[in-house]
Coordinates of C-alpha atoms in Angstrom, one line a residue:
Chain A
M1 CA 0.0 0.0 0.0
S2 CA 2.9 2.3 0.6
R3 CA 4.3 1.6 -2.9
V4 CA 3.5 3.9 -5.6
A5 CA 0.5 6.3 -5.4
G6 CA -2.4 5.3 -7.5
R7 CA -1.4 1.6 -7.4
T8 CA -3.5 0.8 -4.3
D9 CA -5.7 -1.7 -6.2
W10 CA -5.3 -5.0 -4.3
A11 CA -6.0 -7.1 -7.4
E12 CA -3.0 -5.6 -9.2
E13 CA -0.8 -6.1 -6.2
E14 CA -1.6 -9.8 -6.3
D15 CA -0.8 -9.9 -9.9
E16 CA 2.6 -8.5 -9.3
D17 CA 3.3 -11.1 -6.7
S18 CA 2.6 -14.0 -8.9
L19 CA 4.8 -12.5 -11.6
Q20 CA 7.7 -12.8 -9.2
L21 CA 7.5 -16.6 -9.3
P22 CA 10.1 -18.1 -11.5
Q23 CA 8.9 -19.8 -14.7
Q24 CA 8.3 -23.6 -14.9
Q25 CA 11.6 -25.3 -15.8
I26 CA 11.9 -28.5 -17.8
T27 CA 15.3 -30.0 -18.0
K28 CA 16.2 -33.2 -19.9
N29 CA 18.4 -35.6 -17.9
K30 CA 20.9 -37.9 -19.4
D31 CA 19.1 -41.0 -18.5
G32 CA 16.1 -40.0 -20.6
T33 CA 14.0 -38.6 -17.8
E34 CA 12.7 -35.0 -17.4
T35 CA 12.9 -32.9 -14.4
I36 CA 10.0 -30.4 -14.2
T37 CA 10.3 -27.7 -11.6
T38 CA 7.3 -25.5 -10.8
Y39 CA 6.7 -22.8 -8.3
S40 CA 3.5 -21.9 -6.6
I41 CA 2.2 -20.1 -3.6
R42 CA 0.3 -22.0 -1.0
D43 CA -2.8 -20.8 0.7
D44 CA -0.9 -19.7 3.7
G45 CA 1.3 -17.4 1.4
K46 CA 4.4 -19.5 1.4
K47 CA 6.2 -20.1 -1.8
V48 CA 6.5 -23.8 -2.8
K49 CA 9.0 -25.3 -5.2
T50 CA 7.8 -28.6 -6.7
T51 CA 10.4 -30.8 -8.4
R52 CA 9.1 -33.9 -10.4
R53 CA 11.1 -36.3 -12.3
I54 CA 9.2 -38.0 -15.0
K55 CA 10.1 -40.8 -17.4
K56 CA 8.1 -41.0 -20.5
T57 CA 7.8 -44.3 -22.4
T58 CA 6.0 -44.8 -25.7
I59 CA 4.4 -48.2 -25.9
K60 CA 3.8 -49.1 -29.5
Q61 CA 1.3 -51.7 -30.2
I62 CA 0.3 -53.1 -33.5
V63 CA -3.3 -54.0 -33.8
N64 CA -5.4 -55.5 -36.5
P65 CA -6.9 -52.8 -38.8
R66 CA -10.4 -54.3 -38.1
V67 CA -9.8 -53.8 -34.3
A68 CA -8.5 -50.3 -34.8
E69 CA -11.6 -49.5 -36.9
R70 CA -13.9 -50.8 -34.2
K71 CA -12.2 -48.6 -31.6
H72 CA -13.7 -45.6 -33.4
W73 CA -17.2 -46.8 -33.6
A74 CA -19.9 -44.6 -32.3
K75 CA -21.4 -45.6 -29.1
F76 CA -25.1 -46.7 -29.2
G77 CA -27.9 -47.9 -26.9
A78 CA -27.5 -46.8 -23.3
E79 CA -24.0 -45.5 -24.1
K80 CA -25.2 -43.2 -26.9
G81 CA -23.6 -39.8 -26.8
K82 CA -21.3 -40.6 -24.0
P83 CA -17.7 -39.5 -24.3
A84 CA -14.9 -41.9 -25.2
G85 CA -13.2 -43.9 -22.5
P86 CA -14.6 -46.1 -19.8
Q87 CA -17.5 -44.7 -17.8
T88 CA -17.2 -44.9 -14.1
D89 CA -20.8 -46.1 -13.5
T90 CA -20.3 -49.3 -15.6
T91 CA -16.6 -50.0 -15.5
S92 CA -14.3 -50.1 -12.5
V93 CA -11.0 -51.7 -11.7
A94 CA -11.0 -54.4 -9.1
E95 CA -8.4 -55.1 -6.5
N96 CA -5.2 -56.7 -7.7
I97 CA -5.2 -60.5 -7.7
A98 CA -1.9 -62.4 -7.6
F99 CA -2.4 -65.4 -9.8
R100 CA 0.5 -67.7 -10.0
P101 CA -0.1 -71.2 -11.3
V102 CA 1.7 -73.9 -9.4
A103 CA 1.9 -77.6 -10.0
N104 CA 0.2 -79.6 -7.4
W105 CA -2.0 -76.7 -6.4
K106 CA -4.3 -78.7 -4.2
A107 CA -1.5 -79.6 -1.8
S108 CA -0.1 -76.1 -1.5
A109 CA -3.5 -74.5 -1.0
E110 CA -4.7 -74.1 2.5
D111 CA -8.3 -74.5 1.4
K112 CA -9.0 -77.7 3.1
S113 CA -12.1 -78.9 4.9
E114 CA -12.5 -78.4 8.5
T115 CA -12.0 -82.0 9.4
E116 CA -8.9 -82.3 7.4
K117 CA -7.5 -79.3 9.2
K118 CA -8.2 -80.7 12.5
K119 CA -6.6 -84.0 11.5
N120 CA -3.5 -82.2 10.4
N121 CA -3.5 -80.2 13.6
L122 CA -3.4 -83.4 15.5
K123 CA -0.8 -84.9 13.2
D124 CA 1.5 -81.9 13.7
A125 CA 1.0 -81.7 17.4
K126 CA 3.6 -83.4 19.5
I127 CA 1.9 -85.8 21.9
K128 CA 4.0 -86.5 25.0
C129 CA 3.0 -88.7 27.7
R130 CA 3.6 -87.1 31.2
I131 CA 4.3 -90.4 32.7
C132 CA 6.7 -92.2 30.4
S133 CA 7.4 -89.4 27.8
G134 CA 6.1 -91.7 25.1
D135 CA 4.1 -90.4 22.1
H136 CA 0.7 -91.2 23.4
W137 CA -1.8 -89.5 25.7
T138 CA -1.2 -89.7 29.4
T139 CA -4.5 -91.3 29.9
K140 CA -3.6 -94.1 27.5
C141 CA -0.2 -94.8 29.1
P142 CA 0.5 -98.4 29.8
F143 CA 2.3 -97.4 33.0
R144 CA -0.5 -95.2 34.1
D145 CA -1.3 -97.2 37.2
T146 CA 2.2 -98.0 38.2
M147 CA 4.0 -94.7 37.8
A148 CA 3.3 -91.2 38.9
P149 CA 3.5 -88.4 36.4
E150 CA 7.1 -87.2 35.8
G151 CA 8.5 -84.4 37.8
E152 CA 5.7 -83.9 40.2
G153 CA 4.5 -85.6 43.3
S154 CA 1.2 -84.0 43.7
T155 CA -2.0 -84.7 41.9
A156 CA -2.5 -81.2 40.6
G157 CA -2.3 -81.3 36.8
P158 CA 0.3 -79.0 35.4
L159 CA -1.5 -76.4 33.5
D160 CA 1.3 -75.2 31.3
D161 CA 2.0 -78.7 30.0
T162 CA 2.2 -79.6 26.4
P163 CA 0.8 -76.5 24.9
E164 CA 1.3 -77.9 21.4
A165 CA -1.3 -80.5 21.9
A166 CA -3.8 -78.0 23.4
G167 CA -5.9 -78.2 20.4
A168 CA -6.9 -81.7 21.3
L169 CA -6.9 -81.7 25.1
G170 CA -9.2 -84.1 26.6
G171 CA -8.4 -87.2 24.6
G172 CA -8.9 -85.7 21.2
G173 CA -12.6 -85.6 21.5
S174 CA -12.9 -81.8 22.1
S175 CA -12.8 -79.4 19.3
Y176 CA -11.9 -76.5 21.4
V177 CA -8.8 -74.7 20.3
P178 CA -7.5 -71.8 22.5
P179 CA -7.5 -68.4 20.6
H180 CA -3.7 -68.0 20.6
L181 CA -3.4 -71.3 18.6
R182 CA -6.1 -70.6 16.1
G183 CA -4.2 -68.3 13.9
R184 CA -1.6 -70.6 12.5
A185 CA -3.8 -73.6 11.9
G186 CA -6.4 -71.4 10.3
A187 CA -9.3 -73.1 12.0
G188 CA -12.5 -71.4 11.2
E189 CA -12.9 -68.2 9.1
K190 CA -10.4 -65.6 10.1
M191 CA -11.6 -62.4 11.4
G192 CA -10.5 -59.2 9.9
G193 CA -12.0 -59.8 6.5
K194 CA -10.5 -60.2 3.1
Y195 CA -6.8 -60.2 3.7
E196 CA -5.1 -63.0 5.3
R197 CA -2.3 -61.6 7.3
D198 CA 0.8 -62.5 5.5
D199 CA 3.9 -62.1 7.6
L200 CA 6.0 -62.6 4.5
A201 CA 4.9 -59.4 3.0
T202 CA 4.9 -57.4 6.2
L203 CA 7.5 -54.7 6.9
R204 CA 8.5 -53.3 10.3
V205 CA 9.2 -49.6 10.2
T206 CA 11.1 -48.2 13.1
N207 CA 12.4 -44.7 14.0
V208 CA 9.0 -43.2 13.0
S209 CA 8.4 -39.6 14.1
E210 CA 6.0 -39.5 17.0
F211 CA 3.8 -37.0 15.1
A212 CA 3.3 -39.5 12.3
E213 CA -0.2 -40.6 11.3
E214 CA -1.3 -43.9 9.8
Q215 CA -2.4 -42.2 6.7
D216 CA 1.1 -40.6 6.2
L217 CA 2.6 -44.1 6.2
R218 CA -0.1 -45.5 4.0
D219 CA 0.6 -42.7 1.4
M220 CA 4.3 -43.2 1.5
F221 CA 4.2 -47.0 1.2
S222 CA 1.3 -47.5 -1.2
R223 CA 3.7 -46.1 -3.9
F224 CA 5.3 -49.5 -4.1
G225 CA 2.2 -51.6 -4.3
H226 CA -1.2 -52.5 -2.7
V227 CA -0.9 -52.0 1.1
T228 CA -3.3 -54.2 2.9
R229 CA -2.7 -53.1 6.4
V230 CA -0.8 -50.3 8.3
F231 CA -0.5 -50.5 11.9
L232 CA 1.1 -47.7 13.8
A233 CA 1.7 -48.2 17.5
K234 CA 0.5 -45.3 19.5
D235 CA 0.7 -44.3 23.1
R236 CA -2.7 -44.9 24.7
E237 CA -2.6 -41.6 26.7
T238 CA -0.8 -39.1 24.5
Q239 CA -2.1 -40.6 21.2
R240 CA 1.4 -40.0 19.9
A241 CA 3.2 -42.6 17.8
K242 CA 5.5 -44.8 19.8
G243 CA 8.1 -44.9 17.0
F244 CA 7.3 -48.1 15.2
A245 CA 4.8 -49.4 12.6
F246 CA 4.0 -52.4 10.5
V247 CA 3.0 -52.2 6.9
S248 CA 1.6 -55.2 5.1
Y249 CA 1.5 -55.7 1.4
A250 CA -0.6 -57.9 -0.7
D251 CA 2.4 -59.0 -2.6
R252 CA 5.8 -59.9 -1.3
S253 CA 7.7 -58.5 -4.2
D254 CA 6.1 -55.1 -3.6
A255 CA 7.2 -55.4 0.0
A256 CA 10.7 -56.2 -0.9
K257 CA 10.8 -53.1 -3.2
A258 CA 9.4 -50.9 -0.5
C259 CA 11.9 -52.3 2.0
E260 CA 14.7 -51.4 -0.3
K261 CA 13.6 -47.9 -1.1
M262 CA 12.2 -46.8 2.1
D263 CA 15.0 -47.9 4.3
G264 CA 16.9 -44.7 5.2
Y265 CA 14.1 -42.5 3.8
G266 CA 13.8 -39.2 5.8
F267 CA 10.4 -38.7 7.3
G268 CA 9.6 -36.0 9.7
H269 CA 13.0 -35.2 11.2
L270 CA 14.0 -38.8 11.4
I271 CA 15.5 -41.5 9.2
L272 CA 13.2 -44.4 8.7
R273 CA 14.5 -47.9 9.3
V274 CA 12.6 -50.5 7.3
E275 CA 13.1 -54.2 7.5
F276 CA 11.0 -57.4 7.1
A277 CA 9.0 -58.1 10.1
K278 CA 10.0 -61.2 12.0
K279 CA 7.5 -64.0 12.2
S280 CA 5.2 -63.5 15.1
T281 CA 4.5 -66.4 17.3
Chain B
M1 CA -3.5 -59.2 -12.5
R2 CA -6.0 -56.4 -12.0
P3 CA -9.4 -57.5 -13.1
I4 CA -11.8 -54.9 -14.8
L5 CA -15.2 -55.1 -13.3
L6 CA -18.1 -54.5 -15.7
S7 CA -21.2 -53.5 -13.8
G8 CA -23.6 -52.6 -16.5
H9 CA -26.1 -55.4 -15.7
E10 CA -28.7 -55.4 -13.1
R11 CA -29.2 -59.1 -12.9
A12 CA -27.3 -62.3 -13.1
L13 CA -25.1 -62.8 -16.2
T14 CA -25.9 -65.8 -18.3
Q15 CA -23.2 -65.8 -21.0
V16 CA -20.2 -63.8 -22.1
K17 CA -18.4 -64.1 -25.3
Y18 CA -15.4 -62.6 -27.0
N19 CA -15.5 -61.8 -30.7
S20 CA -13.0 -63.6 -32.9
D21 CA -10.4 -60.7 -32.6
G22 CA -10.9 -60.6 -28.9
D23 CA -11.4 -56.9 -28.7
I24 CA -15.1 -56.9 -27.9
I25 CA -16.9 -58.8 -25.2
F26 CA -20.6 -59.4 -25.5
S27 CA -22.6 -60.1 -22.4
V28 CA -26.2 -61.2 -21.8
S29 CA -28.0 -61.2 -18.6
K30 CA -31.4 -61.8 -17.1
D31 CA -32.1 -58.1 -17.2
H32 CA -33.1 -58.3 -20.9
V33 CA -30.2 -56.2 -22.2
V34 CA -27.2 -57.2 -24.3
G35 CA -24.0 -55.3 -23.6
A36 CA -20.9 -54.9 -25.8
W37 CA -17.6 -53.9 -24.2
F38 CA -14.1 -53.3 -25.3
S39 CA -12.0 -56.0 -23.7
H40 CA -8.8 -53.9 -23.2
N41 CA -10.2 -51.2 -20.9
G42 CA -13.7 -52.3 -20.1
E43 CA -15.4 -49.4 -21.9
R44 CA -18.9 -50.1 -22.9
L45 CA -19.5 -49.8 -26.7
G46 CA -23.3 -50.0 -26.4
T47 CA -26.3 -52.0 -25.6
Y48 CA -28.9 -53.9 -27.7
H49 CA -32.5 -53.3 -26.6
G50 CA -35.5 -55.2 -27.7
H51 CA -35.8 -58.5 -25.8
Q52 CA -38.8 -58.8 -23.5
G53 CA -37.4 -61.5 -21.2
A54 CA -34.3 -62.9 -19.6
L55 CA -31.5 -63.6 -22.0
W56 CA -29.8 -67.0 -22.0
T57 CA -27.4 -66.9 -24.8
V58 CA -25.4 -64.7 -27.2
D59 CA -23.0 -65.4 -30.1
V60 CA -21.2 -63.3 -32.6
D61 CA -20.3 -64.2 -36.2
P62 CA -16.6 -64.5 -37.2
T63 CA -16.5 -61.1 -38.8
S64 CA -18.0 -59.3 -35.9
T65 CA -20.8 -57.8 -38.0
L66 CA -23.8 -59.8 -36.7
L67 CA -24.8 -60.8 -33.2
A68 CA -27.4 -63.5 -32.3
T69 CA -29.1 -63.6 -29.1
G70 CA -31.8 -65.9 -27.5
G71 CA -33.9 -65.6 -24.5
A72 CA -36.9 -66.5 -22.4
D73 CA -39.2 -64.3 -24.5
N74 CA -39.3 -67.2 -27.0
T75 CA -37.3 -65.3 -29.6
M76 CA -34.0 -65.6 -31.3
R77 CA -32.8 -62.2 -32.6
L78 CA -30.1 -61.0 -34.9
W79 CA -28.5 -57.6 -34.4
E80 CA -26.0 -55.4 -36.3
V81 CA -22.9 -55.4 -34.0
K82 CA -21.9 -51.8 -35.0
T83 CA -25.1 -50.0 -34.4
G84 CA -27.2 -52.0 -32.1
K85 CA -29.9 -52.2 -34.7
L86 CA -32.3 -55.2 -34.6
L87 CA -32.2 -57.0 -37.9
K88 CA -34.4 -60.1 -37.5
T89 CA -36.6 -61.8 -35.0
W90 CA -37.5 -65.5 -35.1
E91 CA -40.3 -66.6 -32.9
F92 CA -40.6 -69.9 -31.2
N93 CA -42.9 -71.8 -28.8
T94 CA -40.4 -72.0 -26.1
S95 CA -37.3 -70.2 -24.9
I96 CA -34.0 -70.3 -26.7
K97 CA -31.2 -71.7 -24.5
R98 CA -28.2 -71.6 -26.9
V99 CA -27.3 -69.9 -30.2
E100 CA -24.1 -70.4 -32.1
F101 CA -22.8 -69.4 -35.5
S102 CA -21.0 -72.0 -37.7
P103 CA -17.3 -71.4 -38.1
D104 CA -17.9 -69.7 -41.5
G105 CA -20.8 -67.6 -40.1
R106 CA -23.2 -68.7 -42.7
Q107 CA -25.4 -70.8 -40.4
L108 CA -27.0 -70.1 -37.1
L109 CA -28.1 -72.7 -34.7
G110 CA -30.6 -72.4 -31.9
V111 CA -31.5 -74.8 -29.1
T112 CA -35.1 -74.5 -27.9
E113 CA -36.3 -75.5 -24.4
K114 CA -38.7 -78.3 -23.7
R115 CA -42.0 -77.2 -22.3
S116 CA -45.6 -78.1 -22.1
G117 CA -46.0 -80.3 -25.1
H118 CA -43.1 -78.9 -27.0
L119 CA -40.1 -81.0 -27.3
S120 CA -36.6 -79.6 -27.3
T121 CA -35.3 -78.9 -30.8
I122 CA -32.1 -77.7 -32.5
V123 CA -32.9 -75.5 -35.4
V124 CA -30.6 -74.1 -38.0
Y125 CA -31.0 -71.1 -40.3
E126 CA -28.9 -70.1 -43.3
I127 CA -27.5 -66.6 -42.6
I128 CA -26.4 -64.0 -45.2
P129 CA -23.5 -62.3 -43.5
D130 CA -24.6 -58.8 -44.5
P131 CA -26.5 -56.5 -42.2
E132 CA -28.5 -55.1 -45.1
A133 CA -29.7 -58.4 -46.3
E134 CA -33.2 -59.9 -45.6
Q135 CA -32.7 -63.0 -43.5
T136 CA -34.8 -66.2 -44.2
D137 CA -37.6 -67.4 -42.0
E138 CA -37.1 -70.9 -43.3
Q139 CA -35.3 -73.4 -41.2
S140 CA -32.7 -75.3 -43.1
L141 CA -32.6 -78.1 -40.5
R142 CA -34.7 -79.1 -37.5
I143 CA -33.6 -81.8 -35.1
V144 CA -36.1 -83.0 -32.5
C145 CA -34.5 -84.3 -29.3
D146 CA -37.2 -86.7 -28.1
E147 CA -35.0 -88.6 -25.7
S148 CA -33.6 -85.9 -23.4
K149 CA -33.8 -82.2 -24.1
A150 CA -30.7 -80.5 -25.5
T151 CA -29.2 -77.9 -23.3
V152 CA -26.2 -76.8 -25.3
A153 CA -25.1 -77.4 -29.0
G154 CA -22.5 -76.2 -31.5
F155 CA -21.1 -76.7 -34.9
S156 CA -17.9 -78.9 -35.4
Y157 CA -15.1 -78.0 -37.7
L158 CA -16.3 -77.2 -41.2
A159 CA -19.8 -77.5 -39.8
I160 CA -19.7 -81.2 -40.5
Y161 CA -21.4 -82.2 -37.3
I162 CA -23.7 -80.6 -34.8
I163 CA -22.7 -81.7 -31.3
A164 CA -25.2 -81.4 -28.6
G165 CA -25.1 -81.8 -24.8
H166 CA -28.3 -83.1 -23.1
E167 CA -30.0 -82.8 -19.8
D168 CA -29.3 -86.4 -18.9
G169 CA -25.5 -85.9 -19.2
S170 CA -25.1 -87.5 -22.6
V171 CA -23.5 -86.0 -25.7
S172 CA -24.9 -86.5 -29.2
Q173 CA -23.3 -86.1 -32.6
Y174 CA -25.7 -85.2 -35.5
D175 CA -25.0 -84.9 -39.1
A176 CA -25.2 -81.2 -39.8
K177 CA -26.6 -81.7 -43.3
T178 CA -29.2 -84.3 -42.6
G179 CA -29.8 -83.9 -39.0
E180 CA -29.4 -87.7 -38.5
L181 CA -28.3 -88.8 -35.0
L182 CA -24.9 -90.4 -35.6
F183 CA -23.8 -91.2 -32.2
N184 CA -24.8 -90.7 -28.6
T185 CA -22.6 -91.3 -25.6
Q186 CA -23.1 -90.9 -21.8
A187 CA -20.2 -88.6 -21.2
H188 CA -21.2 -87.4 -17.8
E189 CA -23.1 -88.9 -14.9
A190 CA -26.7 -89.9 -15.7
D191 CA -29.3 -87.2 -15.1
M192 CA -26.6 -84.5 -14.5
Q193 CA -27.2 -81.8 -16.9
I194 CA -24.5 -80.6 -19.3
T195 CA -24.2 -77.0 -18.7
D196 CA -21.7 -75.8 -21.3
L197 CA -19.9 -76.8 -24.4
Q198 CA -16.9 -74.9 -25.7
W199 CA -14.6 -75.6 -28.6
A200 CA -11.0 -75.8 -28.9
P201 CA -9.6 -73.3 -31.4
D202 CA -9.7 -75.9 -34.3
R203 CA -12.9 -77.5 -33.2
T204 CA -11.5 -81.0 -33.3
Y205 CA -12.3 -81.4 -29.7
F206 CA -14.4 -79.7 -27.2
I207 CA -14.9 -79.4 -23.5
T208 CA -18.2 -80.0 -21.6
S209 CA -19.0 -79.0 -18.1
S210 CA -21.7 -80.6 -16.0
K211 CA -23.6 -80.5 -12.8
D212 CA -21.8 -83.8 -11.9
K213 CA -18.9 -81.6 -10.8
S214 CA -16.7 -82.5 -13.6
A215 CA -15.6 -81.3 -17.0
K216 CA -14.5 -83.4 -19.9
I217 CA -12.7 -83.1 -23.1
L218 CA -14.2 -85.1 -25.9
A219 CA -13.0 -85.7 -29.5
T220 CA -15.4 -84.3 -32.0
D221 CA -15.2 -87.4 -34.4
S222 CA -15.4 -90.2 -32.0
L223 CA -16.9 -88.6 -28.9
E224 CA -14.3 -90.4 -27.0
V225 CA -13.6 -88.9 -23.6
L226 CA -9.9 -87.6 -23.8
K227 CA -9.6 -85.8 -20.4
T228 CA -11.6 -85.5 -17.3
Y229 CA -11.3 -82.6 -14.7
T230 CA -13.0 -83.4 -11.4
T231 CA -13.8 -80.6 -8.9
D232 CA -15.8 -80.3 -5.7
T233 CA -18.6 -78.1 -7.0
P234 CA -21.3 -78.2 -9.8
L235 CA -19.9 -76.6 -12.9
N236 CA -21.6 -74.1 -15.1
S237 CA -19.0 -73.4 -17.7
A238 CA -15.6 -74.6 -19.0
A239 CA -13.2 -73.1 -21.5
I240 CA -10.1 -74.2 -23.2
T241 CA -7.3 -71.6 -23.3
P242 CA -5.2 -71.1 -26.5
V243 CA -1.5 -70.6 -26.2
K244 CA -1.1 -72.3 -22.8
D245 CA -2.5 -75.7 -22.2
Y246 CA -5.0 -74.9 -19.5
V247 CA -8.6 -75.1 -19.1
I248 CA -10.7 -72.7 -17.0
L249 CA -13.7 -74.1 -15.1
G250 CA -16.4 -72.0 -13.5
G251 CA -19.2 -72.9 -11.2
G252 CA -20.3 -72.9 -7.7
Q253 CA -23.2 -73.7 -5.5
A254 CA -26.5 -73.3 -7.2
A255 CA -27.9 -69.7 -6.8
M256 CA -30.7 -70.8 -4.6
D257 CA -28.4 -72.3 -2.0
V258 CA -26.1 -69.4 -1.8
T259 CA -27.6 -67.6 1.2
T260 CA -27.2 -70.6 3.4
T261 CA -23.5 -70.9 2.9
S262 CA -20.6 -68.5 3.3
A263 CA -18.7 -67.1 0.4
R264 CA -15.7 -69.2 1.2
Q265 CA -17.6 -72.4 1.1
G266 CA -19.6 -71.3 -2.0
K267 CA -16.5 -72.0 -4.1
F268 CA -17.2 -69.1 -6.4
E269 CA -13.8 -69.2 -8.1
A270 CA -12.5 -69.7 -11.5
R271 CA -10.5 -72.9 -11.4
F272 CA -7.4 -73.4 -13.7
Y273 CA -6.4 -76.9 -14.6
H274 CA -3.6 -78.1 -16.7
K275 CA -5.2 -79.3 -19.9
V276 CA -2.9 -82.4 -20.3
F277 CA -2.1 -83.3 -16.7
M278 CA -5.7 -82.7 -15.5
E279 CA -4.3 -81.2 -12.4
E280 CA -5.5 -78.1 -10.7
I281 CA -2.9 -75.3 -10.9
G282 CA -4.6 -72.3 -9.4
R283 CA -7.8 -70.4 -8.7
V284 CA -9.0 -66.8 -9.2
R285 CA -11.4 -65.4 -6.8
G286 CA -13.5 -62.4 -7.0
H287 CA -17.1 -63.2 -7.7
F288 CA -19.5 -63.4 -4.8
G289 CA -22.0 -65.7 -6.7
P290 CA -21.6 -68.7 -8.9
L291 CA -19.9 -68.2 -12.1
N292 CA -22.3 -68.7 -14.9
Y293 CA -19.9 -68.6 -17.8
V294 CA -16.2 -68.2 -18.5
A295 CA -14.9 -67.1 -21.9
V296 CA -11.3 -67.0 -23.0
H297 CA -9.7 -64.4 -25.2
P298 CA -9.2 -66.0 -28.7
Q299 CA -5.5 -65.1 -28.6
G300 CA -5.2 -66.4 -25.1
L301 CA -4.4 -63.0 -23.5
G302 CA -7.1 -63.1 -20.9
Y303 CA -10.5 -64.4 -19.9
C304 CA -13.7 -63.0 -18.6
S305 CA -16.3 -64.5 -16.4
G306 CA -19.9 -63.6 -15.8
G307 CA -21.4 -64.4 -12.4
E308 CA -24.7 -64.7 -10.8
D309 CA -23.7 -61.6 -8.8
G310 CA -24.4 -59.4 -11.9
Y311 CA -20.7 -58.7 -12.6
V312 CA -18.5 -59.5 -15.5
R313 CA -14.8 -59.6 -14.5
V314 CA -12.3 -59.2 -17.3
H315 CA -8.8 -60.5 -16.6
H316 CA -5.7 -59.9 -18.5
F317 CA -3.1 -62.6 -17.8
D318 CA 0.2 -61.5 -16.6
K319 CA 3.7 -63.0 -16.7
P320 CA 3.4 -65.9 -14.2
Y321 CA 0.5 -67.3 -16.2
F322 CA 2.6 -67.5 -19.4
D323 CA 5.8 -68.6 -17.5
F324 CA 4.3 -71.5 -15.7
M325 CA 5.5 -74.9 -17.0
Y326 CA 5.6 -78.3 -15.6
E327 CA 9.1 -79.8 -15.3
V328 CA 8.5 -82.1 -18.3
E329 CA 7.3 -79.2 -20.4
R330 CA 10.3 -77.2 -19.5
E331 CA 12.6 -80.0 -20.5
Q332 CA 10.7 -80.3 -23.8
A333 CA 11.0 -76.6 -24.4
N334 CA 14.8 -76.5 -23.7
L335 CA 15.5 -79.4 -26.1

């Protein structure tokens, strides 16, 4: 306002401001990419410099002339008059499906019937007799009447005994499986919906800024592939991040890529450390 | 593999088909409308309006100029693919369950339903492959299926035979000139309906799917069962993939039983089997109802499936699909 007399119009002043911004710059790099630098003013009045590196690839595809001609056919029926390109009301893109054919798919698939699962559960479980340490149930031990259970004199049953066989406590007739054992055998339908938790494609991110939000992490990590789950540990009282998080991908190769790229990435004022999560027990 | 979801239909899909170049997908559904879609991006080219009842079947001629449909309004109709114009309507006493063009596009076959005093028939019309031409009303051939009704039918290579699948699980071979029954074989379990019949690219063999939870490859000439693929669910459709030696099977619990079971148990997945070794190699999920039809891209680049849930899912195969080989196949390839 104290500039030149007669130039008090606010609109013009604004104009002058934007003129001071440097022009957009496009530089071609040696490796065939382009760097585009643009300047803009944010809502809060601060000047922002945006640098983008873009790689342009031309994909040439030879199509049958008949097919090429059909691509330019006019739309008709319910589509009449609609612009070219897929319409969002009729066409959408579904979530990525990893389809990898494998020989002997049946055996590798976990889609087995309930009874089979239980049988396998029992097969894997190590049965150890508390009396003679043989591989049978304590109740079926041939020395049941003659010997007392190992390492104890009292009759109180040790509660922490043979947790592997817990799925079949009570002589194998019971179908109860304690919650902490359910996950790995996959008994029943899993809670938590569509994604089976895949530890193989889960990253552990540490040294996360305490002001981080789950969405920030999701934004950063979804660059490398479809992120199925983001868990950011937070303090219950302060609601601030505790400094570590887990990010799961639908695909392990995406996870590996993200692990490589994001390890050492500066976020907030800290350097992220990214590694594959260790298998939880 | 990121499937494209086509949600233009309001009711269950009954059949989906690629044209011979694989760039357009035609879909018919119980909502009376025929849809045409570009397969590469899922864009809808248009819709064909005119049918008054649920549609059961669709087929396109080899040059992608004419489209035939049949449905529960007892009509078989011919459309111009490019404009959506109705060219011809043939009326029948019962609904049309299956239409198919001959390999040269000059004959059109229709399978009529059996109902109240009308036996199931297979009718054939001569077609002039020109949208301007007046099509004939005269049937060039009429085969009456008095034993068991025909559910599916198609022309063999060079349109020498007509092969039909029946409600009782048998497969028949008719002479396509005279309509004479040459051969009938009980390919699938008795009284288990044959739900689909799709051809290999050269039409010297075909695959049938049945409610008996199996799909079989039969030789066109001898009707000999060459391969059997057994599953754990009733099948609605089976397709043979070109390029790679696979078959794709689609099915699932009958629509009426769906509400009583969970999606997991419903087995609404496309199943991939190796064509030669008859072993399952993978599944693709996505539908939340039974798959009513699976169709394969003629160049083997992808497949699409139409489900009872009203969606068409278009899949473009990616690298692992093409790379997969059995050990013996790999040895053979390296020789």
